[in-house]
Each structure stands twice: as C-alpha cells, then as structure tokens.
XYZ file of C-alpha atoms in Angstrom:
188
model
C -6.449 -0.035 -23.856
C -4.759 -2.463 -22.337
C -1.274 -4.210 -23.592
C 0.222 -7.020 -21.320
C 4.043 -8.718 -21.349
C 4.001 -12.068 -21.341
C 5.884 -14.333 -18.772
C 7.242 -17.781 -18.413
C 4.070 -18.442 -16.444
C 0.127 -17.348 -17.490
C -0.372 -16.359 -13.962
C 2.533 -14.330 -13.934
C 1.824 -11.863 -17.225
C 2.192 -8.600 -16.136
C -0.792 -5.622 -17.131
C 0.658 -2.254 -18.563
C -1.163 0.789 -18.279
C -4.810 1.115 -17.249
C -6.168 -2.303 -16.642
C -9.493 -3.216 -19.477
C -11.628 -3.778 -15.682
C -10.909 -2.643 -12.173
C -9.142 -5.951 -10.455
C -11.517 -7.091 -7.356
C -8.658 -8.881 -5.242
C -5.298 -8.555 -4.057
C -4.055 -11.414 -7.187
C -5.370 -9.310 -9.841
C -3.823 -5.984 -8.121
C -0.353 -8.472 -8.011
C -0.517 -8.917 -11.546
C 0.095 -5.348 -12.539
C 3.203 -3.071 -12.963
C 3.858 0.173 -11.408
C 2.021 2.039 -14.136
C -1.161 0.316 -14.189
C -1.379 0.117 -10.033
C -0.982 4.549 -10.605
C -3.628 4.256 -12.859
C -5.844 2.684 -10.463
C -4.784 4.277 -7.670
C -6.152 7.675 -9.844
C -9.077 6.311 -9.942
C -9.852 5.678 -6.089
C -11.394 7.466 -3.367
C -11.932 8.031 0.371
C -14.507 6.527 2.128
C -17.018 8.193 3.994
C -15.363 7.390 7.109
C -11.980 5.608 7.961
C -14.132 2.919 9.728
C -13.805 1.096 6.130
C -10.317 -0.035 7.189
C -11.108 -0.854 10.756
C -9.873 -4.261 12.031
C -6.751 -6.541 10.436
C -7.115 -6.393 6.693
C -5.249 -8.691 4.637
C -2.505 -6.591 3.051
C 0.269 -7.532 0.456
C 3.534 -5.501 -1.282
C 2.470 -5.645 -4.909
C 5.032 -3.667 -6.955
C 8.580 -2.470 -6.122
C 9.256 0.799 -8.394
C 12.091 0.076 -11.238
C 11.747 -4.128 -10.067
C 8.060 -4.832 -11.086
C 8.786 -6.428 -14.737
C 10.870 -9.389 -15.964
C 12.254 -12.136 -13.249
C 12.798 -10.018 -10.792
C 9.328 -8.779 -10.650
C 7.855 -12.270 -10.969
C 10.037 -13.546 -7.797
C 9.204 -10.529 -5.916
C 5.705 -11.104 -6.472
C 5.929 -14.641 -5.383
C 7.701 -13.404 -2.271
C 5.436 -10.929 -1.111
C 2.377 -13.574 -1.540
C 4.445 -16.185 0.739
C 3.212 -16.975 3.871
C 6.730 -16.148 5.566
C 7.026 -12.364 3.896
C 8.216 -10.631 6.903
C 5.306 -7.614 6.469
C 2.076 -9.035 7.367
C 0.215 -5.764 6.881
C -1.450 -3.179 8.854
C -3.894 -2.862 11.612
C -6.593 -0.140 11.853
C -8.980 1.736 14.050
C -10.551 5.182 13.216
C -11.405 7.738 15.997
C -13.608 9.708 14.146
C -15.173 9.399 9.868
C -11.553 11.170 9.075
C -9.002 10.397 11.534
C -7.613 7.095 13.269
C -4.166 4.915 14.331
C -2.858 2.213 13.072
C 0.220 -0.112 12.905
C 2.315 -2.524 10.704
C 1.755 -6.492 11.603
C 5.195 -7.792 11.548
C 5.950 -11.879 11.180
C 8.789 -12.580 13.282
C 8.609 -14.687 16.364
C 4.954 -14.516 17.529
C 4.337 -11.774 15.402
C 5.244 -8.134 16.565
C 3.368 -4.996 15.882
C 5.750 -2.175 14.847
C 5.674 1.430 13.257
C 2.324 2.930 14.432
C 1.043 5.615 12.549
C -1.857 8.121 12.852
C -4.267 8.576 9.975
C -6.191 11.028 8.574
C -7.662 12.145 5.271
C -5.370 15.320 3.333
C -3.720 15.847 -0.138
C -1.937 12.981 -2.267
C 1.609 13.311 -2.945
C 0.813 11.355 -6.282
C -1.893 13.651 -7.830
C -3.271 16.117 -5.033
C -7.020 14.575 -4.331
C -7.909 13.461 -1.626
C -6.514 10.199 0.263
C -5.810 8.590 3.519
C -2.474 9.316 4.778
C -0.694 6.959 6.872
C 1.820 9.380 9.016
C 4.729 7.321 10.295
C 5.851 10.694 12.149
C 5.596 9.221 15.578
C 7.501 9.400 18.970
C 8.247 5.562 19.037
C 9.365 5.754 15.210
C 13.363 5.668 14.264
C 13.931 8.673 11.921
C 14.043 6.353 9.085
C 10.531 4.865 9.088
C 8.998 8.828 10.056
C 10.034 9.055 6.365
C 8.065 7.054 4.920
C 5.059 8.848 3.362
C 1.930 5.919 2.850
C -1.767 6.803 0.940
C -4.369 4.362 0.432
C -7.510 4.940 -1.729
C -10.385 2.680 -1.598
C -10.631 1.838 -5.737
C -13.535 -1.408 -5.309
C -15.880 -1.848 -1.834
C -13.629 -3.037 0.775
C -10.036 -2.638 -1.445
C -7.594 0.103 -0.623
C -4.212 0.674 -2.850
C -1.582 2.877 -1.757
C 1.774 3.863 -2.366
C 4.712 3.941 -0.178
C 6.985 6.363 -0.567
C 9.969 8.122 0.848
C 9.555 11.431 1.892
C 12.818 13.557 3.486
C 11.138 16.910 3.284
C 13.600 18.734 1.013
C 11.877 17.383 -2.286
C 8.462 15.891 -3.420
C 8.058 12.135 -2.123
C 9.581 9.087 -4.248
C 7.551 6.193 -4.830
C 9.130 3.237 -3.564
C 6.534 0.603 -3.955
C 2.995 -0.173 -4.170
C 0.668 -1.779 -1.443
C -2.823 -3.111 -1.065
C -5.107 -3.681 1.825
C -8.040 -6.333 1.638
C -10.544 -5.013 4.225
C -13.351 -6.858 3.314
C -13.793 -9.544 6.455
C -10.730 -7.611 8.530
C -12.927 -7.323 12.202
C -11.254 -8.558 14.621
C-alpha cells in the first residue's frame, strides 16, 4: 500500500512506503521519502557488468535521512535538482565485469573531479544482498571521505539507486542520504 503526504505543491508530494509502480526518472525518485527509497533499493540488483554505468551518468541527491519530509525536505529536493547544486554526479569506468573506477564530479570553477573510488560487487550493508560498492578508501582521499560507503543497485534499465553511508569501522554503517544515477545515454 502506498500512502502520500500532501505538501503545498502537488509536484512535491512525498510518497512513503513502497511505491505502487517503479519510478522511471530521477524526478519520480526524488518524490520518495527514505522509507520508500529503501524499498526500491531492496528490489534492485547488480547488472551483469559494471560497464552498465560507464560514462558520466546524470546523478542526483534524493533524500537525507531525517530531513525527507515537510518544508526542509521540499527545500532540499529543490536544491538537489538545481543546476548550481555543487555535486554534479559521478563518472564510472569499468575495468572488467565486476571491478572499475570512478570519481565525483563537482561544480566548482570549471568543474572538478574529486574523491576517486574503486567499484566492485560485494554484499550490501543494507540487506546483505549483492550491490555495487563504491570504495572511497583510496590514497588521494582525506580520512573523512574514506569513511563514506556508497552503494548502487540497478532497479530499472539504466537507473541506479543507492545509499550513502558513514562507515567508521566501529559500528555498522549509518545511512546519511539516498542518491541515484541515470546511466541511460551516459557515454562520454
């Protein structure tokens, strides 16, 4: 069953629980709260090859844990969709079917590429099922960035959803936010 929480603008309606149908756009994903995004993620899978993400997919921050409802949630959704939002997404390059590399794209100056990561398939911190793990424990990254645990799963052809978590190594990773990447047409 899907319930919605109406907001002042119909386009900003936030869906809680599992959506009745699978979202097919970043905008549709952005209309979901943390609980609904978790349900969509649990229904996703790892593609046959990490090459499915190759290129510069369009990515967006979707919801921040604890700030996914009300005025703050609407404001954060609008900010994340804005062209001036500092995070421009991620770029990926598969090395083989189960390993690759990537970097975050940041809109500062002429555009920067910061915080490289390695990609590999491993169990998710969310449910133990396979996911694409984005490993930030790379030499150029500062310690706070090395503690980020990003994951992705494909839930519709070319659409990837994942949690960004803080992993200090002392306790289970803690969810910070959800993000998505639309790799349809991402070759570049």
